[in-house]
CSV table of C-alpha atoms in Angstrom, one decimal:
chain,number,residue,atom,x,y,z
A,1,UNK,CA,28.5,56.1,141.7
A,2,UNK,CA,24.7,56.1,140.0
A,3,UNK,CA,23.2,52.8,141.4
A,4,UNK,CA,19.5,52.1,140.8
A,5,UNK,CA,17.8,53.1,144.4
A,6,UNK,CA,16.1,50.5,146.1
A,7,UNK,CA,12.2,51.4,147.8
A,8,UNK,CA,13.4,50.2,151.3
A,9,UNK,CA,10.4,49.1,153.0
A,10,UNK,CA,8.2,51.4,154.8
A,11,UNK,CA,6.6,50.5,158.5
A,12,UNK,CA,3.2,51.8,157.2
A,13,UNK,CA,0.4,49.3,156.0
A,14,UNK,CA,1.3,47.1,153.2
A,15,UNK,CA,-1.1,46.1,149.8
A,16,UNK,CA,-0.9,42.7,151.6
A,17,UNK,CA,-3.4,43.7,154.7
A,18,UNK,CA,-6.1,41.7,153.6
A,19,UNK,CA,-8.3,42.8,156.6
A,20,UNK,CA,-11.8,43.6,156.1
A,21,UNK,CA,-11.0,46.8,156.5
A,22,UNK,CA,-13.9,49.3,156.0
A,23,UNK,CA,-16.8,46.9,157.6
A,24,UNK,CA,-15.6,47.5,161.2
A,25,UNK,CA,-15.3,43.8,161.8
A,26,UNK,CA,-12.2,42.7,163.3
A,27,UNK,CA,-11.2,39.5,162.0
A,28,UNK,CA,-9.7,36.7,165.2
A,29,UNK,CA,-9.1,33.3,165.0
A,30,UNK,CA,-10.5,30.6,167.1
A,31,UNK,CA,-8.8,29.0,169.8
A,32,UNK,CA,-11.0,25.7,169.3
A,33,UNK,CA,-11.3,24.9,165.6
A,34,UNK,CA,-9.2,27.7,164.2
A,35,UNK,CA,-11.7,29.3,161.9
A,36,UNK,CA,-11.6,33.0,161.2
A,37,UNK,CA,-14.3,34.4,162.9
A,38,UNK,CA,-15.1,38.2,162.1
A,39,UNK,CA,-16.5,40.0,165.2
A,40,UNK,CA,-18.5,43.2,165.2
A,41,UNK,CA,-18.3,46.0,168.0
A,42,UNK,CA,-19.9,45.0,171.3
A,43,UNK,CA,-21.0,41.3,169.9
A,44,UNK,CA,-20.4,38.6,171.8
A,45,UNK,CA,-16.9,36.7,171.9
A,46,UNK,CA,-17.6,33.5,170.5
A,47,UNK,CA,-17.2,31.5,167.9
A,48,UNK,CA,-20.0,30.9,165.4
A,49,UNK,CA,-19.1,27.7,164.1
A,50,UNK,CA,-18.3,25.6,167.3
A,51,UNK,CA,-18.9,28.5,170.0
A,52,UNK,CA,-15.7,28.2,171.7
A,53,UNK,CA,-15.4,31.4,174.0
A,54,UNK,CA,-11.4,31.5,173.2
A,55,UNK,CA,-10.6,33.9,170.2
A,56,UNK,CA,-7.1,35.0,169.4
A,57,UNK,CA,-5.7,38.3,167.7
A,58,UNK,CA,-4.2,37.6,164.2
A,59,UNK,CA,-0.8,39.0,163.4
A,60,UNK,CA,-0.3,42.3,162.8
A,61,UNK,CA,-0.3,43.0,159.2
A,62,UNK,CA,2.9,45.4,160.0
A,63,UNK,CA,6.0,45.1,158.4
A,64,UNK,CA,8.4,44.4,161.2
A,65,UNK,CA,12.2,45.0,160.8
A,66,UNK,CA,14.8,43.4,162.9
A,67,UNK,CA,18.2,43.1,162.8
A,68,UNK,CA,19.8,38.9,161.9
A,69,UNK,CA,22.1,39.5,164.8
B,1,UNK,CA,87.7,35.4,175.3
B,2,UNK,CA,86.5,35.9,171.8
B,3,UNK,CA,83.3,34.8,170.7
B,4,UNK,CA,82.3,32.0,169.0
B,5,UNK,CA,79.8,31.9,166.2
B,6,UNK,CA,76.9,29.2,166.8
B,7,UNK,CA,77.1,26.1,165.1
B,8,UNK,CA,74.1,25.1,162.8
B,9,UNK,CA,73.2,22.3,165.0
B,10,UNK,CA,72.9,25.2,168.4
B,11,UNK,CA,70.9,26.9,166.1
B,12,UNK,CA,68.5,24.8,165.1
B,13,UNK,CA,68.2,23.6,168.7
B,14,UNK,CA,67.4,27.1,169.7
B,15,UNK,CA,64.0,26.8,167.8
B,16,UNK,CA,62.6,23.9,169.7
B,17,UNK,CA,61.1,24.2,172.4
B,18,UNK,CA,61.3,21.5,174.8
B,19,UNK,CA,58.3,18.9,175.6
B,20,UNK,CA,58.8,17.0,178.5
B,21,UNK,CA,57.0,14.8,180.9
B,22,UNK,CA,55.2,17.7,183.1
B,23,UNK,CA,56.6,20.7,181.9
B,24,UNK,CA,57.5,22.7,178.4
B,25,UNK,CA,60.9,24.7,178.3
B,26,UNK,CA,62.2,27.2,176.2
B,27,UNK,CA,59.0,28.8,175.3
B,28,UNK,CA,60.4,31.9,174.3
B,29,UNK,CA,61.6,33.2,170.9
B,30,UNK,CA,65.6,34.4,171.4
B,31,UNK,CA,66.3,35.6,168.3
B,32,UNK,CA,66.2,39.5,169.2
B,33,UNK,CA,68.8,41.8,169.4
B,34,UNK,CA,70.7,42.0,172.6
B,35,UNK,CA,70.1,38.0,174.3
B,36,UNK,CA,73.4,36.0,172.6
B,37,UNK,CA,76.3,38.8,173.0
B,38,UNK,CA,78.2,39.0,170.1
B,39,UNK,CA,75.8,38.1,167.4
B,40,UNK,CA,73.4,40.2,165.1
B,41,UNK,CA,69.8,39.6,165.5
B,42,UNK,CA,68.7,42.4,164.2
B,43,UNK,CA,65.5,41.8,161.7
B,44,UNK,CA,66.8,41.9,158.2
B,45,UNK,CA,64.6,41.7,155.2
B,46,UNK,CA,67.5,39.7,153.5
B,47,UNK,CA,67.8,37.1,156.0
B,48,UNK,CA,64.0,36.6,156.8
B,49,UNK,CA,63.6,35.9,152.4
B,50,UNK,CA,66.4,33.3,153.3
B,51,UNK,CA,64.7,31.8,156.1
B,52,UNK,CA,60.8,31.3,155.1
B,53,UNK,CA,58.9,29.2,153.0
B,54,UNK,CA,55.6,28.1,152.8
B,55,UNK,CA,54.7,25.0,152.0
B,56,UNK,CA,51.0,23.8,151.1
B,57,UNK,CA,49.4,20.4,152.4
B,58,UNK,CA,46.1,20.4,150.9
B,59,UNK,CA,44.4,23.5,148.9
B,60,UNK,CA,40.3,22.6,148.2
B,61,UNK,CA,37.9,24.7,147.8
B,62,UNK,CA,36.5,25.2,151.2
B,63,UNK,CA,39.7,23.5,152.9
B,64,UNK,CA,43.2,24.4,152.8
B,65,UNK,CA,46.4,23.4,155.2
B,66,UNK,CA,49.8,24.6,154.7
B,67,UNK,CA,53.0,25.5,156.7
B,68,UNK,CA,54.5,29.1,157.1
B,69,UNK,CA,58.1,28.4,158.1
B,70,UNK,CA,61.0,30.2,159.4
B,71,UNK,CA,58.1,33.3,161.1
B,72,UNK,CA,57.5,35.0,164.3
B,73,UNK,CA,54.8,33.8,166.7
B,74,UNK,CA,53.1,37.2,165.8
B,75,UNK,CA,53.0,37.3,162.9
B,76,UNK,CA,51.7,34.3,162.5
B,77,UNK,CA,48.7,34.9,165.0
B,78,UNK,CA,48.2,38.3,163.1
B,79,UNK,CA,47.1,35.9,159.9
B,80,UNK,CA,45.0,34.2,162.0
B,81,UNK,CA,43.3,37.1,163.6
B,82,UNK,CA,42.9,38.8,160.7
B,83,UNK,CA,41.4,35.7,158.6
B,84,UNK,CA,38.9,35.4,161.4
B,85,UNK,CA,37.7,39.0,162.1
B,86,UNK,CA,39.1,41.1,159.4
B,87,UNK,CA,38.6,39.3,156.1
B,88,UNK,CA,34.4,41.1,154.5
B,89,UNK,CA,32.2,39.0,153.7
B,90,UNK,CA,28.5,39.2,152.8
B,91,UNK,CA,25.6,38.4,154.9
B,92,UNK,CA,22.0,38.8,155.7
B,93,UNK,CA,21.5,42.4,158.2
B,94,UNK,CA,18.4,43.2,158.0
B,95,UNK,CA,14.7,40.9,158.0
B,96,UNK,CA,11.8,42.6,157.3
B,97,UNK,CA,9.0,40.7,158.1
B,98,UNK,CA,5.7,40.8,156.7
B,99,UNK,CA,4.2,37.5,158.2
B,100,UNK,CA,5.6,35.0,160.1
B,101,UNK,CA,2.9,32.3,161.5
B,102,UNK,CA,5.4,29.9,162.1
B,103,UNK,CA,5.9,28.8,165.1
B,104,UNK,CA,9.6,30.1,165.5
B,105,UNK,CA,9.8,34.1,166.8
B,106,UNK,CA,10.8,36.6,164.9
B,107,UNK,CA,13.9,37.6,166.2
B,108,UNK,CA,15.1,33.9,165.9
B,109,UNK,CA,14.3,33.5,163.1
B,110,UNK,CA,16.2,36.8,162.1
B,111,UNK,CA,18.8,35.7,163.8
B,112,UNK,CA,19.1,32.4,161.6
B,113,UNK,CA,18.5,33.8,158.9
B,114,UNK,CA,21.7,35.8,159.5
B,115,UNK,CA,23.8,33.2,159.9
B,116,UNK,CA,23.4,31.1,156.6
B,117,UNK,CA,26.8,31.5,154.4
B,118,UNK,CA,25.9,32.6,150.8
B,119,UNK,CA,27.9,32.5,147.8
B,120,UNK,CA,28.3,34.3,144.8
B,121,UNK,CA,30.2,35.6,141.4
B,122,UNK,CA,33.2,36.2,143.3
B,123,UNK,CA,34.1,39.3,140.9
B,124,UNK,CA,30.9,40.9,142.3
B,125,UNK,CA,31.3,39.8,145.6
B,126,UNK,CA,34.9,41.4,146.1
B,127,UNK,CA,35.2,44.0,143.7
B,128,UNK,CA,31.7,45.7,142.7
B,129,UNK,CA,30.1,45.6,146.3
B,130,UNK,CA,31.0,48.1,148.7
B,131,UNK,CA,30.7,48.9,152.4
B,132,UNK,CA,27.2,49.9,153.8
B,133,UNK,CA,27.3,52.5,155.4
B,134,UNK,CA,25.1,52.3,158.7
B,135,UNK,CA,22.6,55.7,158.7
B,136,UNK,CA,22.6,57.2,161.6
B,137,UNK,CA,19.8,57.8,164.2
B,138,UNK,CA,16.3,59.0,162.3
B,139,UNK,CA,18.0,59.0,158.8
B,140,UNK,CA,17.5,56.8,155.8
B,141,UNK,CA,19.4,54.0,154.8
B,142,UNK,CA,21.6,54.6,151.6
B,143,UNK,CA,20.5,51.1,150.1
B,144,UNK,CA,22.0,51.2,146.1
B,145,UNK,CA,22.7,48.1,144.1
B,146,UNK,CA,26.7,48.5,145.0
B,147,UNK,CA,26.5,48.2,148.9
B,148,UNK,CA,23.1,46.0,149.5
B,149,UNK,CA,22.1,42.5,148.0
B,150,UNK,CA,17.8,42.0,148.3
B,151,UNK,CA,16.7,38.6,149.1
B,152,UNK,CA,13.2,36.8,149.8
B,153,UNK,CA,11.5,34.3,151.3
B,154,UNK,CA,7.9,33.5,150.7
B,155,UNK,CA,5.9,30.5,151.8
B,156,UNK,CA,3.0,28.8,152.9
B,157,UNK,CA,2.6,24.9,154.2
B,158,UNK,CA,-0.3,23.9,152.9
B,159,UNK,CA,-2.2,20.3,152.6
B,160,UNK,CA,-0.6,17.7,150.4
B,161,UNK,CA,-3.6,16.3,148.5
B,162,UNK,CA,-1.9,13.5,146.8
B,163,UNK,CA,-0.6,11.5,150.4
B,164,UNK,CA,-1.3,9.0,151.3
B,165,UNK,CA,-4.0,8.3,154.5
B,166,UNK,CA,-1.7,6.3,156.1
B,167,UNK,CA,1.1,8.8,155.9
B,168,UNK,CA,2.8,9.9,158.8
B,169,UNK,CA,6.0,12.0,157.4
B,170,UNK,CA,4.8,15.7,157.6
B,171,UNK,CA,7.3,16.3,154.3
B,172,UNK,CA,5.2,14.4,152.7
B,173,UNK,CA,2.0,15.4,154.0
B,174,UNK,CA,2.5,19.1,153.6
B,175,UNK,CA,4.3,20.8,150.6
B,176,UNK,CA,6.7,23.3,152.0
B,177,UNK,CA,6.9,21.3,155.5
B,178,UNK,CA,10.0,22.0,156.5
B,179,UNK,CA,11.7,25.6,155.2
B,180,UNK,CA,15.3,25.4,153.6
B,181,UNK,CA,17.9,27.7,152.6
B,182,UNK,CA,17.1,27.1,149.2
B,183,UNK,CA,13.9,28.5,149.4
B,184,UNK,CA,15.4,31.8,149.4
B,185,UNK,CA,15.3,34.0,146.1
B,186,UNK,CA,17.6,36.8,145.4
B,187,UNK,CA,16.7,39.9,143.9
B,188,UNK,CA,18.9,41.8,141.6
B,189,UNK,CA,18.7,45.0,141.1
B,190,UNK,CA,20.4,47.3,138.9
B,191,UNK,CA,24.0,46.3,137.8
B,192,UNK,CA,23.5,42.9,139.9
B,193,UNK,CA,22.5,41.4,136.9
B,194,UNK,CA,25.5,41.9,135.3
B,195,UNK,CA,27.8,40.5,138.3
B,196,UNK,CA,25.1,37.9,139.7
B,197,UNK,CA,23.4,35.7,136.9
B,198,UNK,CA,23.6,32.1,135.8
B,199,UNK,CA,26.5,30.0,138.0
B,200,UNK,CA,27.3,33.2,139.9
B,201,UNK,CA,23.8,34.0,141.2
B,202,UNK,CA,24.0,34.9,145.0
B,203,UNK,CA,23.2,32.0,147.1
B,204,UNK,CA,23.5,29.6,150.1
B,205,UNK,CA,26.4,27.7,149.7
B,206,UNK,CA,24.7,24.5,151.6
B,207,UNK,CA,21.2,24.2,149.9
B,208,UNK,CA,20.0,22.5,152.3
B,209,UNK,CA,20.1,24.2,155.5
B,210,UNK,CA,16.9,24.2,157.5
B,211,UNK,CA,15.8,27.6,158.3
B,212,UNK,CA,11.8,26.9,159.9
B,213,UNK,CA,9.6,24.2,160.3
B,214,UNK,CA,5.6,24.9,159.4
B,215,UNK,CA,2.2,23.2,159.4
B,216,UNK,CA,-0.8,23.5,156.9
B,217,UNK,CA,-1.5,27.5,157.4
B,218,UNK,CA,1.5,28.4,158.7
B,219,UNK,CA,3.1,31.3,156.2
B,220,UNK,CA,6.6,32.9,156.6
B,221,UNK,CA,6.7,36.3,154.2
B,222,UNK,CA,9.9,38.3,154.2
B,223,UNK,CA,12.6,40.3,152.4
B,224,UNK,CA,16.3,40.2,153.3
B,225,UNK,CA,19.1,43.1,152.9
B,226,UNK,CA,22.4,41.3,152.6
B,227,UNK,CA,25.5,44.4,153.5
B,228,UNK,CA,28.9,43.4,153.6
B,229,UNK,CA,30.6,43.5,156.9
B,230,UNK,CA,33.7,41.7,158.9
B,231,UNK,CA,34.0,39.1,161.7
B,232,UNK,CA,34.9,41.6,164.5
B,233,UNK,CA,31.4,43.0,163.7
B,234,UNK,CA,29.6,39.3,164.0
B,235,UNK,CA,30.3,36.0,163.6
B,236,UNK,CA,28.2,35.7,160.6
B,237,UNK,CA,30.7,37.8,159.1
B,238,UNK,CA,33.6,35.7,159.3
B,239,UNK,CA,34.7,33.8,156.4
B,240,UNK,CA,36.3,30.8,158.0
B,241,UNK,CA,34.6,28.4,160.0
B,242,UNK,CA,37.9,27.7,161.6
B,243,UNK,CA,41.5,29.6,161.0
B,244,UNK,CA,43.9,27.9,163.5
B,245,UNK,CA,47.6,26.8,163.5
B,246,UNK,CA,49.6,24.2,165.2
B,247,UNK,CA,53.3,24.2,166.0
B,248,UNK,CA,55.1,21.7,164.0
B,249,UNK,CA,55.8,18.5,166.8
B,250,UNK,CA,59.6,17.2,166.9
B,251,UNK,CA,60.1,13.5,168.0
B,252,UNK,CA,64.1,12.7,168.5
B,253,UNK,CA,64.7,9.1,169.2
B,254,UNK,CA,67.9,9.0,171.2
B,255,UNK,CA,68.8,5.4,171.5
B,256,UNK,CA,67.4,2.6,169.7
B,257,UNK,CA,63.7,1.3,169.9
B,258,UNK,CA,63.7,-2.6,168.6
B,259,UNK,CA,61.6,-6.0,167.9
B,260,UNK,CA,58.6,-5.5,170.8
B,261,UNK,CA,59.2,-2.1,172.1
B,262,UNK,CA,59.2,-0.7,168.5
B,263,UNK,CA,55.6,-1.9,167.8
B,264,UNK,CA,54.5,-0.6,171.5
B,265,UNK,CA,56.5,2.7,170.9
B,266,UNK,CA,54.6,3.1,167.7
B,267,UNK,CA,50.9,2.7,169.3
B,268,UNK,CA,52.2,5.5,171.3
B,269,UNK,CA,51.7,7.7,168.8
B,270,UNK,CA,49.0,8.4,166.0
B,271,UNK,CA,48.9,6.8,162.9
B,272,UNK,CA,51.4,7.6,160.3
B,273,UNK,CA,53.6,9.5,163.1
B,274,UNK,CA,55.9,6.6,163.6
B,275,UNK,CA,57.1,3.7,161.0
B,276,UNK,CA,58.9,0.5,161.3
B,277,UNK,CA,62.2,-0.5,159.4
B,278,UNK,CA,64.5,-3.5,159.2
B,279,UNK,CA,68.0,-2.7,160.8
B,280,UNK,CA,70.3,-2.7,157.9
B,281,UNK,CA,73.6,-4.6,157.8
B,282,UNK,CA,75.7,-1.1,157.8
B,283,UNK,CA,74.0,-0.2,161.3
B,284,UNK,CA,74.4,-3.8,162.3
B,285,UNK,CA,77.9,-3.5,161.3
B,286,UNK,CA,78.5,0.2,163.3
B,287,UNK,CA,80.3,-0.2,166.5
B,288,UNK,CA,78.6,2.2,169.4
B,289,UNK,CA,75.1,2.3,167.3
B,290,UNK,CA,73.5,0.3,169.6
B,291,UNK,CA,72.2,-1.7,166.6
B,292,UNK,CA,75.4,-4.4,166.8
B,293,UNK,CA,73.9,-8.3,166.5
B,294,UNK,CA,70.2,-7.0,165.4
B,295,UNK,CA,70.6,-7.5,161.8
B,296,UNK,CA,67.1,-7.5,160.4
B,297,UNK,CA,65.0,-6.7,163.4
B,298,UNK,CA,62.8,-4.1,163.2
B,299,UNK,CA,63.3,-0.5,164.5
B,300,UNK,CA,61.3,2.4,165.2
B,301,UNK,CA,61.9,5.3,163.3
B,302,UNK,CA,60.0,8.9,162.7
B,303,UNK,CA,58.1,9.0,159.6
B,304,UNK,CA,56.2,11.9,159.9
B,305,UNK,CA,55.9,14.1,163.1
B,306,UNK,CA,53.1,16.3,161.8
B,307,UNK,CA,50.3,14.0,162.3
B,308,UNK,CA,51.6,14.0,166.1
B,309,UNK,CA,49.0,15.4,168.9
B,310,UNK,CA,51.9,15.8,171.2
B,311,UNK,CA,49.7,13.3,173.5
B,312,UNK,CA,52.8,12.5,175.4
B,313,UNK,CA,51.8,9.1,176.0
B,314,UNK,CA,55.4,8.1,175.1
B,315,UNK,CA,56.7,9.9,178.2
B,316,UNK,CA,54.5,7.9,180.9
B,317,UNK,CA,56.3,4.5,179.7
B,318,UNK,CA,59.4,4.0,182.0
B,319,UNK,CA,61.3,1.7,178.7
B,320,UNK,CA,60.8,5.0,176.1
B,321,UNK,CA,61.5,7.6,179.0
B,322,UNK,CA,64.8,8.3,178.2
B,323,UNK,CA,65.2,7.4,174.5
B,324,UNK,CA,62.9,9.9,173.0
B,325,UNK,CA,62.9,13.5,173.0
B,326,UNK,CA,59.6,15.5,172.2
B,327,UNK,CA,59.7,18.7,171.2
B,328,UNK,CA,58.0,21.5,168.9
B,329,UNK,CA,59.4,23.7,166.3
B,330,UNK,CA,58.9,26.8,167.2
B,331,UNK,CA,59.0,29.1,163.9
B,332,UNK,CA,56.6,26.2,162.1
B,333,UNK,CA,53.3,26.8,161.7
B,334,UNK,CA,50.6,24.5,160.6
B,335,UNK,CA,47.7,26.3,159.7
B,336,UNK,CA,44.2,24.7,158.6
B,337,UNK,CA,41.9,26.8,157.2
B,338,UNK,CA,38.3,26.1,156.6
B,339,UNK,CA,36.2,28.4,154.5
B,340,UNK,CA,31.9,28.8,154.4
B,341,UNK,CA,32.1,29.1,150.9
B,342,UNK,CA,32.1,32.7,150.3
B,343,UNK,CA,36.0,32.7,149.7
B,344,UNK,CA,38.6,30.1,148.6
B,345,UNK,CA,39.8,28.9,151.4
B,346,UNK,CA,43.3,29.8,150.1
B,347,UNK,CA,42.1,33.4,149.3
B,348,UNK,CA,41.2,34.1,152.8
B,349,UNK,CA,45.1,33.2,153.4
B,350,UNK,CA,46.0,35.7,150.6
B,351,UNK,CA,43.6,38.3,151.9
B,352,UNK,CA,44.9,38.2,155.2
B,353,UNK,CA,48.7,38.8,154.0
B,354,UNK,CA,47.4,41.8,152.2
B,355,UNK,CA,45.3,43.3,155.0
B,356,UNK,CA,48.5,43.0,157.3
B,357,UNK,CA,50.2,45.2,154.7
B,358,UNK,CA,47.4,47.6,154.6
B,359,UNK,CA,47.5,48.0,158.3
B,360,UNK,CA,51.1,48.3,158.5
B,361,UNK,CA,50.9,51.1,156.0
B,362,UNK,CA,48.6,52.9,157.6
B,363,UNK,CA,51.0,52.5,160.7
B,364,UNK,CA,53.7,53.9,158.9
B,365,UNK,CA,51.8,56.9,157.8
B,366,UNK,CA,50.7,57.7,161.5
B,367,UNK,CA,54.3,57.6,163.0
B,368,UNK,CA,55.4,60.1,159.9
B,369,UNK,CA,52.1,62.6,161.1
B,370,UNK,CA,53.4,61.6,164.5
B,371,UNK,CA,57.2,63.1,164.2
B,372,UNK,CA,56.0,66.3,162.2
């Protein structure tokens, strides 16, 4: 039978990361006021809008497969 | 001493089986070779034809009753097996997720995803798409436009500008609140379009089931592979939500039920099950009938023992005790079937007979590589 293949998705990263990649910043959230606060190498954890000391690790930007069972 | 063939009334009693206060008798079939000596019980393609009939109650789209008469107990469970856990259907296998923010997991919301019906050109659905097959460990999947159906779901909640400040409903507040199975978009590819376009685009069959809730920020982003697969897999599979039968309830009334007792005797019962009639002049008239100087009362009679539940409440009142006997046909079957949508529900019925044959073949050719 000649079906048209599909492109299953592939685990690697996706045209949707939207992370500042190439500045070194990683981007976190904050656990106060839930900005995006970018945070360089060695800087202080902290939020520069409302200095909340709680940051949180966004969402890998992964596709991640899982079975509907 | 010769024997004597049965008379039709012996052998219609041998089909019930009895009902009684705390016990049930005759639960047994006893039409098989070998248990009434002297008679031929052996199965007989000409004399089953003779026997059965089916006989159709209701027949809707996603809800269909009917009788099978005159069949085994096993064959009749076979259908219903095989409607439950052996009839394909197509449903959602695998999520990939790009972003879920929501506050439902991923695997849940895999898992609900999974179990939302859908609905489609039922030419596509049963003839053009094939089985998946699973790869195995470490190799790709063999995903063509025949065995996989691509879905997707993308959306963000965001702010609803235009509410009003007094507001409190978070529909309203947000768009894209609350996440429903409409939301999801199928994808055709290749010769999908062809099968899957216009009123036969695949799709849930209730719009509006309610996948995720979100808040302003929140963003669910994913892709579905629907595969086709059967109940004894998962559930999701299944096309019915429910394939059951009943036995078809007997109610004798041995001696007559008049005036008072009738009315009583008929709450005893659901509605419909038992009616009420005048007692004619004939019966009046009839010596021994038990209806002699009741001209014109009212009596109970059965009207229609298949809306019975076989409660028994009739049994527990010392007046009824011995003028009704309850019983249950046992080569009726009621069957109800109720469909998700993928199938007519009278289709699943029709699927089911023709699996049974398909297995039976495939028995047949096992025994022949057997005896070589």
């Amino acid at each position: 039978m000649s079906g048209q293949d599909y492109e299953a998705p592939s685990g690697a990263f996706s045209q949707r990361d939207d992370a500042t990649a190439g500045s070194g910043a990683m981007i976190y959230r904050c656990g106060d006021c839930a900005v995006r606060v970018p945070l360089e190498k060695g800087a202080p954890i902290r939020c520069q809008k409302c200095g909340a000391r709680v940051l949180y690790k966004e969402r890998t930007k992964r596709m991640v497969q899982f079975e509907a069972r | 001493m010769p024997h004597k063939p049965p008379t039709q009334e012996e052998l219609e009693k041998r089909k019930i089986v009895g009902v009684n206060f705390e016990t049930v008798t005759d639960v047994s079939s006893t039409d098989f070779p070998g248990h009434y000596p002297g008679e031929d019980h052996a199965w007989d393609i000409e004399r089953f034809k003779k026997g059965f009939s089916v006989e159709f109650h209701q027949n809707d789209p996603y809800e269909a009753s009917f009788s099978l008469i005159g069949c085994d107990a096993s064959i009749a469970n076979a259908f219903r097996r095989i409607m439950i856990a052996d009839v394909p259907t197509l449903a959602i296998e695998n999520v990939f997720i790009w972003n879920n923010t929501s506050v439902i997991q991923d695997e849940v919301l895999a898992h609900r995803l999974g179990l939302i019906p859908f609905t489609g050109g039922r030419e596509g659905l049963h003839e053009f798409l094939k089985w998946f097959e699973k790869p195995a460990e470490g190799e790709q999947p063999n995903c063509t436009d025949y065995n996989t159906v691509e879905l997707s779901l993308d959306i963000k909640c965001e702010d609803n500008d235009d509410a009003d400040s007094k507001e409190t409903d978070p529909t309203k507040l947000y768009h894209h609140a609350h996440v429903y199975a409409k939301d999801i978009v199928f994808k055709p590819i290749g010769r999908q379009e062809q099968y899957f376009s216009g009123e036969n685009i695949i799709r849930p069959v209730n719009p509006d089931i309610l996948i995720a809730k979100l808040r302003p920020g929140q963003q669910i982003s994913l892709t579905m592979h629907m595969h086709k697969g059967v109940g004894s897999d998962h559930a999701k599979f299944s096309p019915v939500a429910t394939a059951s039968y009943r036995i078809m309830p007997t109610i004798t009334i041995t001696q007559p039920i008049l005036g008072r007792d009738a009315e009583k005797f008929q709450k005893c019962f659901p509605k419909g099950v038992i009616g009420l009639e005048k007692v004619t002049a004939k019966e009046a008239a009839q010596k021994g009938s038990g209806y002699r100087g009741h001209e014109g009362e009212l009596k109970a009679v059965v009207v229609d023992p298949k809306r019975d539940t076989v409660s028994r409440e009739v049994l527990r009142h010392e007046e009824f005790k011995d003028k009704v006997k309850l019983g249950r046909r046992r080569d009726h079957f009621i069957y109800l079937v109720e469909s998700t949508g993928q199938w007519e529900s009278d289709a699943i019925f029709l699927e089911s007979v023709s699996h049974l044959k398909a297995k039976a073949k495939s028995l047949e050719q096992q025994l022949v590589n057997m005896v070589r």
